[in-house]
Short mmCIF file of C-alpha atoms in Angstrom, two decimals:
data_model
loop_
_atom_site.label_atom_id
_atom_site.label_comp_id
_atom_site.label_asym_id
_atom_site.label_seq_id
_atom_site.Cartn_x
_atom_site.Cartn_y
_atom_site.Cartn_z
CA MET A 1 -1.67 4.34 -28.37
CA THR A 2 -0.14 0.98 -27.54
CA LEU A 3 -2.01 -2.32 -27.61
CA ASN A 4 -1.17 -4.99 -25.03
CA GLN A 5 -2.37 -8.55 -24.55
CA ASP A 6 -1.26 -10.08 -21.27
CA HIS A 7 -1.49 -13.80 -20.60
CA GLY A 8 -1.79 -15.09 -17.05
CA ARG A 9 1.25 -17.17 -16.12
CA GLN A 10 0.08 -18.60 -12.83
CA LYS A 11 0.10 -22.36 -12.56
CA HIS A 12 -3.35 -22.42 -10.95
CA SER A 13 -5.06 -20.04 -13.35
CA LYS A 14 -6.03 -20.02 -17.02
CA ALA A 15 -6.81 -16.32 -16.90
CA LEU A 16 -6.35 -14.07 -19.91
CA THR A 17 -6.49 -10.30 -19.99
CA ARG A 18 -7.06 -8.45 -23.27
CA ARG A 19 -6.74 -4.68 -23.12
CA ALA A 20 -5.74 -1.68 -25.20
CA ARG A 21 -3.51 0.81 -23.43
CA LEU A 22 -4.10 4.50 -24.11
CA HIS A 23 -1.06 6.76 -23.87
CA SER A 24 -0.49 10.32 -25.03
CA LYS A 25 3.12 11.24 -25.75
CA LYS A 26 2.19 14.89 -25.27
CA GLY A 27 0.45 14.22 -21.97
CA ALA A 28 -2.95 15.28 -23.29
CA PHE A 29 -4.67 12.79 -20.97
CA PRO A 30 -3.66 10.35 -18.20
CA ASP A 31 -2.65 6.82 -19.16
CA ALA A 32 -5.55 4.38 -19.14
CA VAL A 33 -6.62 1.01 -20.54
CA VAL A 34 -9.67 0.05 -22.57
CA VAL A 35 -11.20 -3.34 -21.75
CA LEU A 36 -14.23 -5.27 -22.91
CA LEU A 37 -17.19 -4.97 -20.57
CA ARG A 38 -18.36 -8.25 -19.11
CA ASN A 39 -21.83 -9.43 -20.17
CA LEU A 40 -23.38 -11.04 -17.09
CA CYS A 41 -26.03 -12.78 -19.18
CA LEU A 42 -23.45 -14.57 -21.30
CA GLU A 43 -20.39 -14.85 -19.05
CA THR A 44 -21.16 -15.70 -15.46
CA ARG A 45 -17.76 -17.39 -15.17
CA SER A 46 -15.22 -16.56 -17.82
CA PRO A 47 -11.50 -17.44 -18.24
CA THR A 48 -11.00 -13.88 -19.48
CA PHE A 49 -10.71 -10.95 -17.08
CA LEU A 50 -13.22 -8.43 -18.42
CA GLY A 51 -14.31 -5.03 -17.27
CA ARG A 52 -17.19 -4.89 -14.82
CA ALA A 53 -19.83 -2.30 -14.04
CA VAL A 54 -19.59 -1.91 -10.26
CA GLY A 55 -22.06 -0.81 -7.60
CA LYS A 56 -22.48 2.93 -7.54
CA GLN A 57 -22.60 3.64 -3.82
CA TYR A 58 -21.38 0.69 -1.76
CA ILE A 59 -18.61 -1.84 -2.30
CA ASN A 60 -19.59 -5.47 -2.85
CA LEU A 61 -18.17 -7.20 0.24
CA ASP A 62 -18.87 -10.66 -1.20
CA LEU A 63 -16.54 -9.77 -4.07
CA LEU A 64 -13.79 -8.75 -1.64
CA ARG A 65 -14.20 -12.05 0.24
CA GLY A 66 -13.89 -13.90 -3.05
CA TRP A 67 -10.63 -12.14 -3.93
CA ILE A 68 -9.09 -13.02 -0.57
CA ASP A 69 -10.32 -16.63 -0.61
CA THR A 70 -8.99 -17.14 -4.15
CA CYS A 71 -5.58 -15.78 -3.20
CA VAL A 72 -5.33 -17.89 -0.04
CA SER A 73 -6.45 -21.10 -1.76
CA CYS A 74 -4.74 -20.73 -5.16
CA HIS A 75 -1.56 -18.67 -4.89
CA GLY A 76 0.28 -20.97 -2.50
CA LEU A 77 3.84 -19.98 -1.62
CA ALA A 78 3.68 -16.89 -3.88
CA CYS A 79 1.52 -15.04 -1.34
CA GLU A 80 2.55 -16.84 1.83
CA THR A 81 2.73 -14.60 4.90
CA LEU A 82 5.36 -14.76 7.63
CA HIS A 83 2.61 -16.22 9.83
CA ASP A 84 2.10 -19.11 7.41
CA ALA A 85 5.80 -19.67 6.84
CA GLU A 86 6.53 -19.51 10.59
CA LEU A 87 9.37 -17.11 9.93
CA ALA A 88 8.39 -14.50 12.51
CA SER A 89 10.98 -14.11 15.24
CA ASN A 90 10.35 -15.59 18.68
CA SER A 91 10.42 -12.11 20.18
CA LEU A 92 7.08 -11.49 18.50
CA TYR A 93 5.49 -14.28 20.53
CA VAL A 94 7.02 -13.80 23.99
CA ASP A 95 4.89 -11.02 25.45
CA GLY A 96 2.00 -11.27 23.02
CA MET A 97 0.60 -8.46 20.89
CA ARG A 98 -2.41 -6.19 21.35
CA PHE A 99 -5.21 -6.34 18.81
CA ILE A 100 -8.71 -4.93 18.54
CA ASP A 101 -11.12 -7.83 18.99
CA VAL A 102 -13.86 -6.64 16.61
CA ILE A 103 -16.33 -9.21 17.98
CA LYS A 104 -16.03 -8.36 21.68
CA MET A 105 -14.98 -4.77 20.87
CA ARG A 106 -12.10 -4.71 23.29
CA LEU A 107 -8.32 -4.59 23.30
CA ALA A 108 -7.07 -8.19 23.41
CA THR A 109 -3.62 -9.72 23.82
CA ALA A 110 -2.65 -12.69 21.66
CA TRP A 111 0.36 -14.37 20.12
CA VAL A 112 0.71 -13.55 16.43
CA LYS A 113 1.48 -17.22 15.79
CA SER A 114 -1.93 -18.25 17.12
CA ILE A 115 -4.30 -15.93 15.23
CA LYS A 116 -5.11 -14.56 11.80
CA TYR A 117 -5.53 -10.81 11.71
CA VAL A 118 -5.87 -7.73 9.51
CA ALA A 119 -3.54 -4.73 9.76
CA LEU A 120 -4.39 -1.11 8.94
CA SER A 121 -2.14 1.26 6.98
CA TYR A 122 -3.32 4.88 6.93
CA VAL A 123 -2.26 8.48 7.61
CA TRP A 124 -3.12 10.29 10.83
CA GLY A 125 -3.03 13.76 9.27
CA SER A 126 -4.90 16.51 11.08
CA ALA A 127 -7.53 14.22 12.62
CA GLU A 128 -7.99 14.07 16.38
CA MET A 129 -6.54 10.65 17.17
CA ALA A 130 -7.72 8.20 19.80
CA ARG A 131 -4.67 6.68 21.50
CA THR A 132 -4.12 3.83 23.91
CA VAL A 133 -2.32 5.15 27.01
CA MET A 134 -1.78 3.60 30.42
CA GLY A 135 -4.79 5.36 31.94
CA LYS A 136 -7.15 3.99 29.26
CA TYR A 137 -5.65 0.53 28.85
CA GLN A 138 -7.70 -1.26 31.51
CA SER A 139 -11.04 0.10 30.28
CA ALA A 140 -10.15 -0.67 26.64
CA ALA A 141 -9.39 -4.28 27.60
CA LEU A 142 -12.85 -4.82 29.08
CA TYR A 143 -15.61 -6.49 27.07
CA GLY A 144 -17.18 -3.69 25.00
CA GLY A 145 -14.42 -1.27 25.94
CA PHE A 146 -14.16 0.06 22.39
CA ALA A 147 -17.93 0.07 21.90
CA ALA A 148 -18.15 2.71 24.61
CA ILE A 149 -15.74 5.02 22.76
CA TYR A 150 -16.57 3.93 19.20
CA ASP A 151 -18.10 7.28 18.20
CA THR A 152 -14.91 9.09 19.23
CA LEU A 153 -12.66 6.95 17.00
CA PRO A 154 -11.54 8.43 13.66
CA ARG A 155 -13.84 7.36 10.83
CA THR A 156 -11.08 5.40 9.07
CA ILE A 157 -10.66 3.20 12.16
CA GLN A 158 -14.44 2.83 12.58
CA ASP A 159 -14.80 1.72 8.96
CA SER A 160 -11.83 -0.66 9.26
CA ILE A 161 -13.37 -2.35 12.30
CA HIS A 162 -16.61 -2.79 10.34
CA LEU A 163 -14.75 -4.10 7.28
CA ALA A 164 -12.58 -6.58 9.19
CA LYS A 165 -15.65 -8.02 10.91
CA SER A 166 -17.60 -8.16 7.63
CA LEU A 167 -14.75 -10.07 5.95
CA GLY A 168 -14.79 -12.67 8.71
CA PHE A 169 -11.70 -11.59 10.68
CA ARG A 170 -11.81 -11.20 14.44
CA TYR A 171 -8.62 -9.24 15.06
CA LEU A 172 -7.45 -5.89 13.70
CA TRP A 173 -4.08 -4.21 14.33
CA VAL A 174 -4.08 -0.39 14.43
CA ASP A 175 -0.94 1.48 15.52
CA SER A 176 -2.60 4.26 17.56
CA LEU A 177 -4.62 1.76 19.60
CA CYS A 178 -2.41 -1.34 19.73
CA ILE A 179 0.77 0.47 20.76
CA GLN A 180 0.75 2.08 24.19
CA GLN A 181 1.50 5.63 23.12
CA ASP A 182 2.85 6.89 26.47
CA ASP A 183 5.19 3.94 27.03
CA GLU A 184 8.50 4.59 25.26
CA GLN A 185 9.71 1.01 25.74
CA ASP A 186 6.52 -0.40 24.23
CA LYS A 187 6.76 1.99 21.28
CA LYS A 188 10.42 1.16 20.67
CA ARG A 189 9.79 -2.59 20.82
CA LEU A 190 6.80 -2.57 18.45
CA ILE A 191 8.23 -0.05 15.99
CA GLY A 192 11.17 -2.44 15.65
CA LEU A 193 8.75 -5.23 14.74
CA MET A 194 6.85 -3.51 11.92
CA ASP A 195 8.20 -6.02 9.40
CA LYS A 196 6.79 -8.91 11.44
CA ILE A 197 3.48 -7.17 12.18
CA TYR A 198 2.66 -6.37 8.56
CA GLY A 199 4.43 -9.41 7.12
CA SER A 200 2.36 -11.74 9.31
CA SER A 201 -1.04 -10.18 8.64
CA VAL A 202 -3.43 -12.08 6.38
CA LEU A 203 -4.44 -8.77 4.81
CA THR A 204 -3.53 -5.09 5.07
CA ILE A 205 -6.19 -2.42 4.60
CA CYS A 206 -4.43 0.51 2.90
CA VAL A 207 -6.25 3.83 2.97
CA ALA A 208 -4.96 5.91 0.05
CA SER A 209 -8.11 8.03 -0.07
CA GLY A 210 -8.19 11.27 1.88
CA ASP A 211 -5.50 13.15 3.77
CA HIS A 212 -6.36 12.28 7.37
CA ALA A 213 -7.78 9.55 9.60
CA ASN A 214 -11.33 10.92 9.38
CA ALA A 215 -11.51 10.36 5.61
CA GLY A 216 -12.94 6.86 6.08
CA LEU A 217 -13.15 4.01 3.59
CA PRO A 218 -15.31 5.08 0.63
CA GLY A 219 -18.18 2.69 -0.04
CA ILE A 220 -18.01 0.81 3.29
CA CYS A 221 -20.17 2.67 5.82
CA GLN A 222 -20.66 5.84 3.79
CA PRO A 223 -21.70 5.99 0.09
CA ARG A 224 -19.03 6.81 -2.45
CA GLU A 225 -19.17 8.99 -5.53
CA LEU A 226 -18.35 6.66 -8.41
CA PHE A 227 -17.95 7.38 -12.11
CA GLN A 228 -17.20 4.77 -14.77
CA ASP A 229 -16.37 5.71 -18.36
CA LEU A 230 -18.50 3.26 -20.34
CA GLY A 231 -19.13 3.25 -24.09
CA ARG A 232 -20.14 1.16 -27.07
CA CYS A 233 -18.08 0.85 -30.25
CA ALA A 234 -18.49 -1.51 -33.23
CA GLY A 235 -21.04 -3.57 -31.30
CA MET A 236 -18.78 -3.99 -28.27
CA ASP A 237 -19.33 -2.61 -24.78
CA LEU A 238 -16.11 -1.02 -23.54
CA LEU A 239 -14.79 0.40 -20.29
CA ILE A 240 -11.93 2.87 -19.84
CA VAL A 241 -9.98 2.31 -16.62
CA ARG A 242 -7.32 4.53 -15.10
CA LEU A 243 -4.14 2.66 -14.14
CA VAL A 244 -4.05 1.44 -10.55
CA GLU A 245 -0.65 2.88 -9.67
CA ASP A 246 -1.60 6.30 -11.00
CA ARG A 247 -4.46 6.48 -8.51
CA ILE A 248 -2.18 5.39 -5.68
CA THR A 249 0.77 7.61 -6.69
CA ASP A 250 -1.32 10.76 -6.40
CA SER A 251 -2.35 10.02 -2.80
CA THR A 252 -0.98 11.49 0.43
CA TRP A 253 -0.72 7.93 1.78
CA ASN A 254 1.82 7.10 -0.94
CA THR A 255 4.14 9.95 0.11
CA ARG A 256 4.77 8.74 3.67
CA ALA A 257 7.75 6.55 4.55
CA TRP A 258 5.77 4.66 7.22
CA THR A 259 3.00 3.68 4.83
CA PHE A 260 5.52 2.91 2.08
CA GLN A 261 7.11 0.22 4.25
CA GLU A 262 3.72 -1.07 5.38
CA ARG A 263 2.65 -1.71 1.79
CA LEU A 264 6.03 -3.15 0.88
CA LEU A 265 5.96 -5.61 3.79
CA SER A 266 2.38 -6.82 3.17
CA ASN A 267 1.65 -9.72 0.82
CA ARG A 268 -2.03 -8.88 0.34
CA CYS A 269 -3.43 -5.35 0.31
CA LEU A 270 -6.91 -3.90 -0.06
CA VAL A 271 -6.10 -0.39 -1.26
CA PHE A 272 -8.83 2.24 -1.08
CA ALA A 273 -7.98 4.96 -3.60
CA ASP A 274 -10.40 7.67 -4.73
CA ASP A 275 -13.73 5.95 -5.29
CA ARG A 276 -12.35 2.42 -5.80
CA VAL A 277 -10.85 -0.45 -3.86
CA PHE A 278 -8.03 -2.51 -5.38
CA PHE A 279 -6.74 -5.91 -4.32
CA LEU A 280 -2.97 -6.01 -4.72
CA VAL A 281 -1.03 -9.24 -4.47
CA VAL A 282 2.75 -9.22 -4.29
CA ASP A 283 3.91 -12.18 -6.35
CA PRO A 284 7.68 -12.65 -6.92
CA ASP A 285 7.02 -14.30 -10.30
CA LEU A 286 4.31 -12.01 -11.66
CA GLY A 287 5.15 -8.74 -9.95
CA CYS A 288 2.18 -6.90 -8.47
CA SER A 289 -1.27 -7.75 -9.78
CA ALA A 290 -4.48 -5.83 -9.13
CA ILE A 291 -8.23 -6.18 -9.49
CA ASN A 292 -10.74 -3.52 -8.54
CA SER A 293 -14.28 -2.83 -7.45
#
């Protein structure tokens, strides 16, 4: 067993993390960390990142909003998107991009430079996929166009629409619906702009749970099955947590080249893996940090 104490090095944070790392040289059990469990009665706001007992069935959306707001307001240039830095190429603005307007439930066209949006990273798998094609484009662009076909959309896309709206975002980018699938020129143009599309998004929803697009986002619209390994030792409440990357590494989503680049290009990711959701922030100074619910 190795014992680690990591000190936050961000200029805007006084955060400390104290944790014991569990490792078996013989591989008797997966790597994990032991952390102190937060006492809500004593530590409503603490400078130390402690373990937290989380909701059993549904994810706390207020907590997710807090993670995003903290990153946007405190991390500065470390988590700046291409949108914020105005580095996206002019070709991204010329013809506009298609997005799902989750308020009016229609396919909308907008310049990336003019809006803040969420992107979705997921695997299609064996699910029956809804696709935007020329024959469906006009109806999808009408007010409520997606509401009429909502029940036919894969569950992952349904849940992502609900999540984006709940987090306060109006626009969502989904490849199967925002790229005209029967237009080879449109596909070629947009596939060549994946770096700009994901690099300019405020947030990317990464679905590392399940093997297909009907798996959904656990704990958003459907209850999740959650287990936390809690215990008490020497008068201290403790929590054993599996390492974030181990959960992600074992997923089908992590094996695909498309989703690999989508994660790599995104500065902020909400990663749904197993029964948890993790907020990953790519920081050139600190590497990749994560918090979970």
